[in-house]
Coordinates of C-alpha atoms in Angstrom, one line a residue:
Chain A
M51 CA -57.4 -20.1 108.0
L52 CA -55.3 -20.6 104.6
E53 CA -54.2 -17.1 102.4
L54 CA -52.7 -17.5 99.4
K55 CA -51.6 -14.0 97.2
N56 CA -50.5 -13.9 94.3
I57 CA -48.5 -16.8 94.0
Y58 CA -46.7 -17.3 90.7
K59 CA -44.8 -20.4 89.7
T60 CA -42.7 -21.5 86.6
F61 CA -41.4 -24.7 86.1
N62 CA -37.9 -25.1 84.1
A63 CA -38.1 -21.5 83.7
G64 CA -35.7 -19.9 80.9
T65 CA -35.7 -23.5 78.7
V66 CA -38.4 -24.6 76.0
N67 CA -39.9 -26.8 78.3
E68 CA -40.6 -23.4 80.5
K69 CA -44.1 -23.8 81.8
R70 CA -46.1 -21.4 83.5
V71 CA -48.4 -23.0 85.8
L72 CA -49.4 -20.6 88.8
K73 CA -50.1 -17.0 87.4
G74 CA -50.6 -14.6 90.4
L75 CA -53.2 -17.1 91.7
S76 CA -55.3 -15.9 95.3
L77 CA -57.5 -17.9 97.6
S78 CA -58.5 -16.7 100.4
L79 CA -60.2 -20.3 103.1
A80 CA -62.1 -19.3 106.5
D81 CA -61.7 -21.2 108.9
G82 CA -63.8 -24.4 108.6
D83 CA -64.4 -24.0 104.9
F84 CA -64.4 -26.7 103.2
A85 CA -64.0 -26.3 99.5
T86 CA -64.2 -28.2 96.4
I87 CA -62.2 -27.6 93.5
V88 CA -62.8 -28.8 89.9
G89 CA -60.4 -27.8 87.1
S90 CA -59.3 -28.8 83.7
N91 CA -56.3 -31.0 82.8
G92 CA -53.3 -28.7 84.4
A93 CA -54.9 -25.9 85.1
G94 CA -52.5 -25.8 88.7
K95 CA -54.5 -27.9 91.0
S96 CA -52.5 -30.4 92.3
T97 CA -49.8 -27.6 91.7
M98 CA -51.5 -25.1 94.4
F99 CA -51.6 -28.1 96.5
N100 CA -47.9 -28.6 96.1
A101 CA -47.0 -24.6 97.0
V102 CA -49.0 -25.3 100.3
T103 CA -47.0 -28.2 101.5
G104 CA -44.1 -26.8 100.3
V105 CA -42.7 -29.3 97.8
F106 CA -41.0 -26.5 96.1
Y107 CA -40.7 -22.9 97.3
V108 CA -43.1 -20.5 95.0
D109 CA -41.4 -17.8 92.6
S110 CA -43.1 -15.0 94.2
G111 CA -46.2 -14.7 96.8
E112 CA -47.2 -15.0 99.6
I113 CA -48.9 -18.5 101.9
I114 CA -50.2 -17.5 104.9
L115 CA -51.4 -20.3 107.2
D116 CA -53.7 -19.5 110.2
G117 CA -52.0 -16.0 110.6
E118 CA -48.0 -17.6 109.9
D119 CA -46.3 -16.7 106.9
I120 CA -45.1 -20.2 106.0
T121 CA -43.9 -19.1 102.2
F122 CA -40.2 -19.8 102.4
K123 CA -40.6 -23.0 105.9
K124 CA -39.6 -26.3 105.0
E125 CA -41.6 -29.0 103.8
Y126 CA -41.5 -30.8 106.7
F127 CA -42.1 -28.0 109.2
R128 CA -45.3 -27.2 107.3
S129 CA -46.7 -30.8 107.2
K130 CA -46.8 -30.7 111.1
E131 CA -50.1 -28.5 110.6
I132 CA -51.2 -30.1 107.2
G133 CA -52.4 -33.3 106.4
H134 CA -52.4 -34.2 102.6
L135 CA -53.9 -37.5 100.9
F136 CA -52.5 -38.1 97.4
Q137 CA -54.9 -40.0 94.5
D138 CA -52.2 -43.2 94.9
P139 CA -52.9 -44.7 98.2
M140 CA -49.6 -46.3 98.4
L141 CA -48.6 -43.1 99.1
G142 CA -49.9 -42.5 102.6
T143 CA -48.7 -45.4 104.9
A144 CA -45.6 -47.3 105.7
P145 CA -45.7 -50.5 103.5
H146 CA -43.6 -52.7 106.1
M147 CA -44.9 -51.1 109.6
T148 CA -47.8 -52.2 111.0
I149 CA -51.0 -50.6 111.2
E150 CA -50.2 -49.8 114.7
E151 CA -46.9 -48.3 114.1
N152 CA -48.1 -46.2 111.1
M153 CA -50.3 -44.9 113.5
A154 CA -48.0 -44.3 116.4
L155 CA -45.7 -42.2 114.3
A156 CA -48.7 -40.1 112.8
Y157 CA -49.5 -39.2 116.4
L158 CA -46.3 -39.1 117.8
R159 CA -45.3 -36.7 115.1
A160 CA -48.4 -34.4 114.9
S161 CA -48.5 -33.9 118.7
K162 CA -45.3 -32.4 118.4
G163 CA -45.2 -30.1 121.6
R164 CA -46.2 -32.9 123.9
H165 CA -43.8 -35.7 122.8
G166 CA -40.3 -35.4 122.8
Y167 CA -38.1 -37.5 120.2
F168 CA -37.7 -40.7 122.5
S169 CA -41.6 -40.6 123.7
R170 CA -43.4 -43.8 122.8
V171 CA -47.3 -44.5 122.3
S172 CA -49.1 -46.0 125.7
K173 CA -51.8 -48.6 126.0
K174 CA -54.0 -45.6 126.2
D175 CA -52.8 -43.7 122.9
K176 CA -53.5 -47.8 121.0
A177 CA -56.4 -47.9 122.6
M178 CA -57.3 -44.9 121.2
F179 CA -55.9 -46.0 117.8
K180 CA -58.1 -49.3 117.9
E181 CA -61.0 -46.7 118.7
H182 CA -60.4 -44.9 115.2
L183 CA -60.1 -47.9 113.4
R184 CA -63.5 -49.1 114.4
M185 CA -65.0 -46.4 112.6
L186 CA -63.8 -47.1 109.7
D187 CA -66.0 -50.7 110.0
M188 CA -63.2 -52.4 107.9
G189 CA -61.9 -54.7 110.4
L190 CA -58.8 -52.8 110.9
E191 CA -59.1 -53.0 114.6
D192 CA -58.3 -56.7 114.8
R193 CA -55.1 -56.3 112.6
M194 CA -53.0 -53.8 114.3
K195 CA -49.8 -55.9 114.2
Q196 CA -50.3 -56.7 110.4
P197 CA -47.6 -54.5 108.4
A198 CA -49.9 -51.5 106.5
G199 CA -48.5 -53.3 103.2
L200 CA -51.1 -55.8 103.4
L201 CA -54.2 -53.6 103.1
S202 CA -56.1 -53.1 100.0
G203 CA -55.9 -49.6 98.3
G204 CA -58.9 -48.2 99.8
Q205 CA -58.1 -49.8 103.7
R206 CA -54.7 -48.3 102.9
Q207 CA -56.3 -44.5 102.1
A208 CA -59.0 -44.9 104.9
L209 CA -56.0 -45.2 107.1
T210 CA -54.3 -42.6 106.1
L211 CA -57.4 -40.2 106.4
I212 CA -57.7 -41.5 109.9
M213 CA -53.8 -40.8 110.4
A214 CA -54.1 -37.4 108.8
T215 CA -56.9 -36.2 110.9
M216 CA -55.9 -38.4 114.2
V217 CA -54.5 -35.0 115.8
T218 CA -56.8 -32.3 114.0
P219 CA -54.9 -30.6 111.2
K220 CA -55.3 -26.8 110.6
L221 CA -55.7 -27.4 106.9
L222 CA -56.3 -30.9 105.2
L223 CA -55.4 -31.2 101.3
L224 CA -57.1 -34.1 99.3
D225 CA -56.1 -34.4 95.7
E226 CA -58.8 -36.6 94.4
H227 CA -58.1 -39.4 97.3
T228 CA -61.0 -41.5 96.0
A229 CA -60.2 -41.4 92.2
A230 CA -58.1 -45.0 92.6
L231 CA -60.6 -46.6 94.7
D232 CA -63.4 -48.9 93.3
P233 CA -66.7 -47.0 93.6
A234 CA -67.9 -49.0 97.1
T235 CA -64.6 -48.0 98.6
A236 CA -64.8 -44.5 97.3
E237 CA -68.0 -43.9 98.5
K238 CA -67.2 -45.3 102.1
V239 CA -64.0 -43.0 101.9
L240 CA -65.8 -39.9 101.2
G241 CA -68.1 -40.5 103.6
L242 CA -65.8 -40.8 106.6
T243 CA -64.0 -37.8 104.6
K244 CA -67.4 -36.0 105.1
N245 CA -67.7 -37.0 108.7
I246 CA -64.7 -36.4 110.0
V247 CA -63.9 -32.9 108.3
A248 CA -67.8 -31.6 110.0
E249 CA -66.7 -33.2 113.7
R250 CA -63.5 -31.7 113.7
K251 CA -64.3 -28.4 111.5
I252 CA -61.1 -28.9 109.4
T253 CA -60.5 -26.4 106.7
C254 CA -60.3 -28.4 103.9
L255 CA -59.3 -28.3 100.0
M256 CA -60.6 -31.4 97.8
V257 CA -59.6 -31.7 94.4
T258 CA -62.5 -34.1 92.2
H259 CA -63.4 -34.8 88.8
N260 CA -67.0 -35.9 89.8
M261 CA -68.8 -32.6 89.2
H262 CA -72.1 -33.7 91.3
Q263 CA -69.3 -34.0 94.4
A264 CA -68.2 -30.8 93.6
L265 CA -71.5 -29.4 94.2
T266 CA -72.7 -31.2 97.0
L267 CA -69.6 -31.6 98.8
G268 CA -68.5 -28.9 101.6
N269 CA -69.7 -25.1 101.2
R270 CA -67.6 -23.6 98.5
T271 CA -66.6 -24.5 94.5
L272 CA -63.9 -23.5 93.3
M273 CA -62.9 -23.8 89.2
M274 CA -59.5 -23.4 88.0
D275 CA -57.9 -22.8 84.9
A276 CA -54.6 -22.4 83.7
G277 CA -52.9 -21.3 86.8
N278 CA -56.0 -19.4 88.4
I279 CA -59.2 -19.8 90.0
V280 CA -62.2 -18.5 87.6
F281 CA -65.3 -19.4 89.6
D282 CA -65.7 -19.1 93.5
V283 CA -68.8 -20.1 94.7
S284 CA -70.3 -20.8 98.2
G285 CA -73.8 -20.2 100.1
E286 CA -76.8 -20.1 97.9
E287 CA -76.1 -19.3 94.9
R288 CA -74.1 -23.1 95.2
S289 CA -77.0 -24.6 96.3
R290 CA -79.4 -23.2 93.2
L291 CA -76.5 -24.6 91.0
S292 CA -76.8 -27.6 88.4
V293 CA -73.9 -29.5 87.1
E294 CA -74.8 -27.9 83.8
D295 CA -74.9 -24.3 85.2
L296 CA -71.5 -25.3 86.7
L297 CA -69.8 -26.0 83.1
N298 CA -71.6 -22.8 81.6
K299 CA -70.0 -20.9 84.4
F300 CA -66.6 -22.2 83.7
K301 CA -67.5 -21.7 79.7
D302 CA -68.4 -17.8 80.6
N303 CA -65.3 -17.0 82.9
A304 CA -62.5 -19.3 80.9
G305 CA -63.5 -18.8 77.8
K306 CA -63.3 -22.5 77.0
N307 CA -64.9 -26.0 77.6
L308 CA -64.2 -27.5 80.7
D309 CA -61.7 -30.2 78.9
N310 CA -60.6 -32.5 81.6
D311 CA -60.4 -36.2 80.2
R312 CA -61.9 -37.7 83.3
I313 CA -64.4 -35.4 84.3
L314 CA -67.6 -37.3 86.0
L315 CA -70.7 -35.0 84.9
S316 CA -73.4 -37.9 86.9
D317 CA -73.1 -39.1 90.3
Chain B
M82 CA -17.2 -86.0 112.3
S83 CA -17.7 -85.6 115.5
Q84 CA -14.6 -83.7 116.4
I85 CA -15.9 -81.1 114.1
F86 CA -18.5 -80.2 116.5
T87 CA -16.5 -79.7 119.8
V88 CA -17.7 -77.8 122.8
S89 CA -14.9 -75.2 122.3
I90 CA -15.3 -74.4 118.7
L91 CA -19.1 -73.7 120.0
Q92 CA -17.9 -71.3 121.9
S93 CA -15.5 -69.5 120.4
A94 CA -17.9 -69.2 117.4
L95 CA -20.6 -67.8 119.2
E96 CA -18.3 -65.4 120.8
L97 CA -17.0 -64.2 117.8
G98 CA -20.9 -64.5 116.4
F99 CA -21.8 -61.8 119.4
I100 CA -19.0 -59.7 118.8
Y101 CA -19.7 -59.5 114.9
S102 CA -23.6 -58.9 115.7
L103 CA -23.4 -55.5 116.7
V104 CA -22.1 -54.6 113.1
V105 CA -24.8 -56.8 111.6
L106 CA -27.1 -54.6 113.4
A107 CA -25.7 -51.4 112.3
L108 CA -25.9 -52.8 108.9
F109 CA -29.6 -53.5 110.0
I110 CA -30.1 -50.2 110.4
S111 CA -28.5 -48.5 107.4
F112 CA -29.1 -51.3 104.5
K113 CA -32.4 -52.5 105.9
I114 CA -34.5 -49.8 107.8
L115 CA -32.9 -46.9 106.1
N116 CA -32.9 -48.7 102.9
I117 CA -29.1 -47.2 102.2
A118 CA -26.2 -48.9 101.3
D119 CA -23.1 -47.8 103.8
L120 CA -20.0 -49.1 102.1
S121 CA -17.6 -47.3 105.1
T122 CA -18.1 -50.4 107.5
D123 CA -15.3 -51.9 106.4
G124 CA -13.3 -48.7 107.8
C125 CA -15.7 -47.5 110.7
F126 CA -14.5 -50.5 111.8
T127 CA -11.3 -50.7 112.3
L128 CA -11.9 -47.1 113.5
G129 CA -13.8 -48.7 116.2
C130 CA -10.7 -51.6 116.7
A131 CA -8.1 -48.9 116.5
V132 CA -9.5 -46.4 118.6
A133 CA -10.4 -48.3 121.2
A134 CA -6.5 -50.1 121.0
S135 CA -5.0 -47.1 121.5
V136 CA -7.1 -46.0 124.6
T137 CA -6.9 -49.7 126.0
I138 CA -3.4 -49.7 125.5
S139 CA -3.4 -46.1 128.1
G140 CA -5.2 -47.7 130.5
H141 CA -9.0 -47.1 130.0
P142 CA -11.0 -50.2 128.9
V143 CA -14.3 -49.4 129.7
L144 CA -13.4 -45.6 128.1
A145 CA -11.8 -47.5 124.9
L146 CA -15.4 -48.7 123.9
F147 CA -17.1 -45.4 124.6
A148 CA -14.1 -43.8 122.8
A149 CA -14.9 -46.4 119.8
M150 CA -18.3 -45.3 119.6
G151 CA -17.6 -41.8 119.7
A152 CA -15.7 -41.9 116.9
G153 CA -18.1 -44.3 115.2
V154 CA -21.0 -41.8 115.3
L155 CA -18.2 -39.3 113.7
S156 CA -17.7 -41.7 110.9
G157 CA -21.5 -42.0 110.0
F158 CA -22.3 -38.5 110.7
I159 CA -19.3 -37.5 107.7
T160 CA -21.4 -39.9 105.9
A161 CA -24.9 -38.6 106.5
F162 CA -23.5 -35.3 105.9
L163 CA -22.2 -36.2 102.9
Q164 CA -25.6 -37.4 101.2
T165 CA -28.1 -35.4 103.0
R166 CA -26.1 -32.2 103.0
L167 CA -23.3 -32.2 99.6
G168 CA -25.5 -34.1 97.5
V169 CA -22.9 -37.3 97.3
E170 CA -24.8 -40.5 96.0
S171 CA -25.2 -42.9 98.9
I172 CA -22.5 -45.6 97.8
L173 CA -20.2 -43.0 96.6
A174 CA -20.7 -41.5 100.2
G175 CA -19.7 -44.6 102.1
I176 CA -17.0 -45.3 99.7
I177 CA -15.3 -41.7 100.3
V178 CA -15.6 -42.1 104.0
N179 CA -14.1 -45.9 103.7
T180 CA -10.7 -44.7 102.0
G181 CA -10.5 -41.7 104.0
L182 CA -10.7 -43.6 107.4
Y183 CA -7.9 -45.8 106.0
T184 CA -5.1 -42.7 107.2
V185 CA -7.4 -41.8 110.0
N186 CA -7.4 -45.4 111.8
I187 CA -3.6 -46.0 110.7
A188 CA -3.0 -42.5 112.8
A189 CA -5.5 -43.4 115.2
M190 CA -2.6 -46.4 116.1
G191 CA 0.4 -44.2 116.0
F192 CA 1.1 -45.0 112.5
S193 CA 1.7 -48.4 112.9
A194 CA 0.1 -51.1 111.1
N195 CA -1.0 -53.0 114.0
L196 CA -0.9 -52.8 117.9
N197 CA -1.0 -55.3 120.5
L198 CA -2.5 -55.2 124.0
F199 CA -1.3 -58.2 125.5
Q200 CA -0.1 -56.6 128.7
C201 CA -3.2 -54.7 129.1
D202 CA -6.5 -54.9 130.6
S203 CA -9.3 -54.9 128.9
I204 CA -13.4 -55.5 129.9
F205 CA -12.9 -59.7 129.5
T206 CA -9.8 -59.1 132.4
M207 CA -11.9 -57.2 134.7
A208 CA -14.9 -58.9 133.9
R209 CA -12.7 -62.3 135.0
D210 CA -11.2 -60.5 137.9
F211 CA -14.9 -59.3 139.2
I212 CA -15.9 -63.2 139.3
G213 CA -13.3 -64.7 140.4
E214 CA -12.3 -68.4 141.4
S215 CA -15.3 -70.3 139.5
S216 CA -15.8 -72.8 136.8
L217 CA -16.8 -69.6 134.8
V218 CA -13.2 -68.7 134.7
T219 CA -11.8 -71.8 134.1
G220 CA -13.9 -72.3 131.2
G221 CA -13.2 -69.3 129.8
W222 CA -17.2 -68.8 129.7
Y223 CA -16.9 -65.7 131.8
K224 CA -15.9 -63.9 128.3
L225 CA -19.4 -65.3 126.5
L226 CA -21.3 -64.1 129.2
L227 CA -19.9 -60.7 129.3
L228 CA -20.7 -61.1 125.6
I229 CA -23.9 -62.3 125.7
V230 CA -25.0 -59.3 128.6
L231 CA -23.7 -56.6 126.4
I232 CA -25.1 -57.6 123.0
L233 CA -28.2 -58.3 124.7
V234 CA -28.0 -54.6 126.2
A235 CA -27.3 -52.8 122.7
A236 CA -30.1 -55.2 121.1
V237 CA -32.8 -54.3 123.9
L238 CA -31.7 -50.4 123.4
V239 CA -32.0 -50.5 119.7
T240 CA -35.6 -52.4 119.8
L241 CA -37.0 -49.8 122.1
F242 CA -35.5 -47.1 119.9
L243 CA -37.0 -48.2 117.4
G244 CA -40.2 -47.9 118.7
T245 CA -39.8 -44.2 119.8
R246 CA -41.2 -41.2 118.0
L247 CA -37.5 -40.9 116.2
G248 CA -37.2 -44.7 115.6
L249 CA -40.4 -44.6 113.6
S250 CA -39.4 -42.0 111.7
I251 CA -35.9 -43.4 110.7
R252 CA -38.1 -46.6 109.8
A253 CA -40.7 -44.6 107.9
T254 CA -37.8 -42.8 106.1
G255 CA -36.4 -45.9 104.5
D256 CA -39.7 -47.4 104.1
N257 CA -41.9 -44.5 102.0
A258 CA -40.0 -41.3 100.9
A259 CA -43.2 -40.1 99.9
M260 CA -44.8 -40.4 103.2
V261 CA -41.9 -38.9 104.6
K262 CA -42.0 -35.8 102.7
A263 CA -45.8 -35.3 103.4
S264 CA -45.7 -36.0 107.3
S265 CA -43.4 -33.3 109.0
I266 CA -40.0 -35.7 109.0
N267 CA -37.0 -34.0 107.9
P268 CA -35.2 -37.1 106.0
K269 CA -31.8 -35.7 106.1
F270 CA -32.3 -35.6 110.2
T271 CA -33.6 -39.1 110.2
I272 CA -30.6 -40.4 107.6
T273 CA -28.3 -38.4 109.7
V274 CA -29.5 -40.4 113.3
G275 CA -29.6 -43.1 111.9
L276 CA -26.2 -43.4 110.4
C277 CA -24.5 -42.3 113.6
I278 CA -26.4 -45.2 115.4
S279 CA -25.5 -47.4 112.3
G280 CA -21.6 -45.8 113.3
S281 CA -21.5 -46.5 116.5
L282 CA -22.3 -49.8 116.8
T283 CA -20.1 -51.1 114.2
A284 CA -17.0 -49.4 116.1
L285 CA -18.5 -50.9 119.3
S286 CA -18.3 -54.2 117.2
G287 CA -14.7 -53.0 116.1
G288 CA -13.4 -52.1 119.6
I289 CA -14.7 -55.0 121.5
L290 CA -13.0 -57.4 118.9
A291 CA -9.7 -55.5 119.4
Q292 CA -10.3 -56.2 123.6
Y293 CA -11.4 -59.8 122.7
Q294 CA -8.2 -60.8 120.2
K295 CA -5.9 -58.6 122.2
S296 CA -4.7 -56.9 119.1
C297 CA -5.6 -54.4 115.8
D298 CA -4.5 -54.4 112.6
I299 CA -4.9 -51.9 109.8
N300 CA -6.4 -54.5 107.6
L301 CA -9.0 -56.1 110.4
G302 CA -11.9 -54.4 108.8
T303 CA -11.3 -55.6 105.1
G304 CA -14.6 -57.7 104.0
M305 CA -16.8 -56.9 106.9
V306 CA -19.4 -55.1 105.4
T307 CA -19.9 -58.1 103.0
I308 CA -19.9 -60.8 106.3
A309 CA -21.8 -58.4 107.7
L310 CA -24.7 -58.7 105.1
A311 CA -24.2 -62.8 104.8
S312 CA -24.9 -62.9 108.4
L313 CA -28.0 -60.4 107.9
I314 CA -29.4 -62.1 105.1
I315 CA -28.6 -65.6 106.9
G316 CA -30.7 -64.5 110.2
E317 CA -33.7 -63.0 107.6
T318 CA -33.7 -66.0 105.8
L319 CA -34.0 -68.5 108.6
I320 CA -35.8 -66.4 111.3
G321 CA -37.9 -64.5 108.9
T322 CA -39.6 -61.0 108.7
G323 CA -41.8 -59.3 111.4
P324 CA -41.8 -57.3 114.4
V325 CA -38.6 -55.6 115.4
A326 CA -37.7 -57.6 118.2
K327 CA -37.6 -60.8 115.7
R328 CA -36.0 -59.3 113.2
V329 CA -33.2 -58.2 115.6
A330 CA -32.9 -62.0 117.1
G331 CA -32.5 -62.5 113.6
V332 CA -29.6 -60.5 112.9
I333 CA -27.7 -62.1 116.2
F334 CA -28.7 -65.4 114.9
G335 CA -27.3 -64.9 111.4
S336 CA -24.1 -63.4 113.1
C337 CA -23.2 -66.6 115.4
L338 CA -24.5 -69.1 112.4
Y339 CA -21.9 -67.6 109.7
R340 CA -19.2 -67.6 112.6
F341 CA -20.3 -71.3 113.0
I342 CA -20.2 -72.3 109.5
V343 CA -16.9 -70.4 108.9
A344 CA -15.7 -72.1 112.4
V345 CA -16.5 -75.5 110.4
A346 CA -14.8 -74.6 107.2
I347 CA -11.5 -73.9 109.1
R348 CA -11.8 -77.3 110.9
L349 CA -12.2 -78.9 107.4
N350 CA -9.1 -77.4 106.9
V351 CA -9.6 -74.7 104.5
P352 CA -6.8 -72.7 104.3
A353 CA -6.7 -69.4 105.7
E354 CA -5.9 -67.4 102.5
C355 CA -9.0 -69.2 101.2
L356 CA -11.5 -67.9 103.7
K357 CA -12.6 -64.7 102.2
L358 CA -13.6 -66.7 99.3
V359 CA -15.5 -68.9 101.7
S360 CA -17.3 -66.1 103.1
A361 CA -18.1 -64.8 99.3
L362 CA -19.4 -67.7 98.9
I363 CA -21.7 -68.0 101.9
V364 CA -23.0 -64.9 100.8
A365 CA -23.7 -65.6 97.4
V366 CA -25.8 -69.1 98.5
A367 CA -27.6 -66.9 101.6
I368 CA -28.7 -63.9 99.0
A369 CA -29.6 -67.1 96.5
F370 CA -31.6 -69.0 98.5
P371 CA -34.7 -67.8 99.2
Y372 CA -34.7 -67.1 95.1
I373 CA -33.7 -70.6 94.5
K374 CA -36.3 -71.7 96.6
E375 CA -39.3 -70.4 95.6
N376 CA -37.9 -71.0 91.9
A377 CA -37.7 -74.9 92.7
R378 CA -40.9 -74.9 94.1
F379 CA -42.7 -73.0 90.8
T380 CA -40.6 -75.2 88.7
K381 CA -42.2 -78.8 91.0
R382 CA -45.6 -77.2 90.8
K383 CA -45.7 -76.4 87.1
Y384 CA -44.4 -80.0 86.1
T385 CA -46.9 -82.2 88.6
E386 CA -49.9 -79.8 86.9
M387 CA -48.7 -80.3 83.5
A388 CA -48.1 -84.1 84.0
R389 CA -51.7 -84.1 85.7
R390 CA -53.3 -82.2 83.0
K391 CA -51.7 -84.4 80.2
K392 CA -53.3 -87.1 82.2
G393 CA -56.4 -85.7 82.4
G394 CA -56.6 -84.5 78.9
A395 CA -56.1 -88.4 77.7
A396 CA -58.7 -89.3 79.8

């Protein structure tokens, strides 16, 4: 589904602040893969996501999504097929638009083939939005006419998740999307993520700093360091790994200890 | 006092209020929805007025309004092009276009500083002839009636449009830039469309005004952005925010109320040359009002609470 071939990206090239963030990164995700990513500070996790979504163009290498070369496609073109959730829950919804309008926007833009510029959502669509919100079990289905800005961070993140997956994307990128939420809400949003991704078989990449999650969620674990993937495990080998094993693997492959100042070793 | 609020004052205030409400609607789109301070409004208003006046003189009053709108779209497009494709700061883009439009406007009026349309057919004379002999005509109410119909159509169209996929995208562009980037909306495109619509409404307003007052002057648009902003804020302060339909209603209400305040000021013998100062004062007060209200409420609470605590502390 997603193929990264030998990606290089350097920021501020030729200045004293030159930073080589991605150094020959390659990754191949099969259809329906759900991979978690852990890595040290500045390993290039978010940069990799931004390269895929097109926040910037990569210096060299190829990005292929579902057989289509999107290396030089514009950001707004790629995001039709890619859902992206950030750590900051405020980034995913428009605060002064109502919940319903936010969902209408997400729905109409994602299903572009069927909806022209002047299309509106029907009563049936609105009922469908309500159905989706009911899944959250947060009472949002009764607050459709309220601005999204009135929701709590957790509610906004849950809404963003619904919006990103309402029309099934080819790829879902989750950049520590539960890290800024309180533990109970984080648990809920994570459970929801698990269900939606499994139910629709969405190909998904998720950055986390929780080592336990990294091993238990999805079917594959990637460890990143210094702009590259240093450890990639899936299947039976993964199911036998403990958090300690994972840390040792990192040390063996990266030649140093995992130095992420927010890492959580237990759940 | 009774002389201040005559029916004819209310009537002409409403007429002007409805005409100018289109500019306010334009500013609502650029300033409130897109969150862009578009300062080309003054020039764009005069542009609509000049284009409509020229076409009206040549004998096509209805075509004149469409021509004005077309010119407004073009003006909005250039403003948008400067800021989205050429990297000009949005405020600067508006100022540049505004400056350039002065020459364009003079040219549109055949290189004269004013035109008069006293002998020409206009949408108002057409409405009068259409209605024929009735009390509507003798009382002059047909003008207001026509304007209400026009403005209602425009307001409903804008409201409906803001609920479409493109309209929602435009609203999101001004509301959450980060979200827009991550959700397949091209902000360059939405800003361009938004400013084109805004420009067409501004110019339409100018065009209707030209036919309403049967003249066009190169300095007609001066200070228009301030006036429209005042109306916008008056409407928002009194009607409040909420669904788009309510906000659009607030825009029209604010515009009419502003015209009414100005009419009263004239009635109170404020000299014509002081009107701009009166406008500026109204704007300043209207913008400061919510802040002052909030502050006053807090100060009051502070003093009552402190007084209560002092009493309580002594007991």
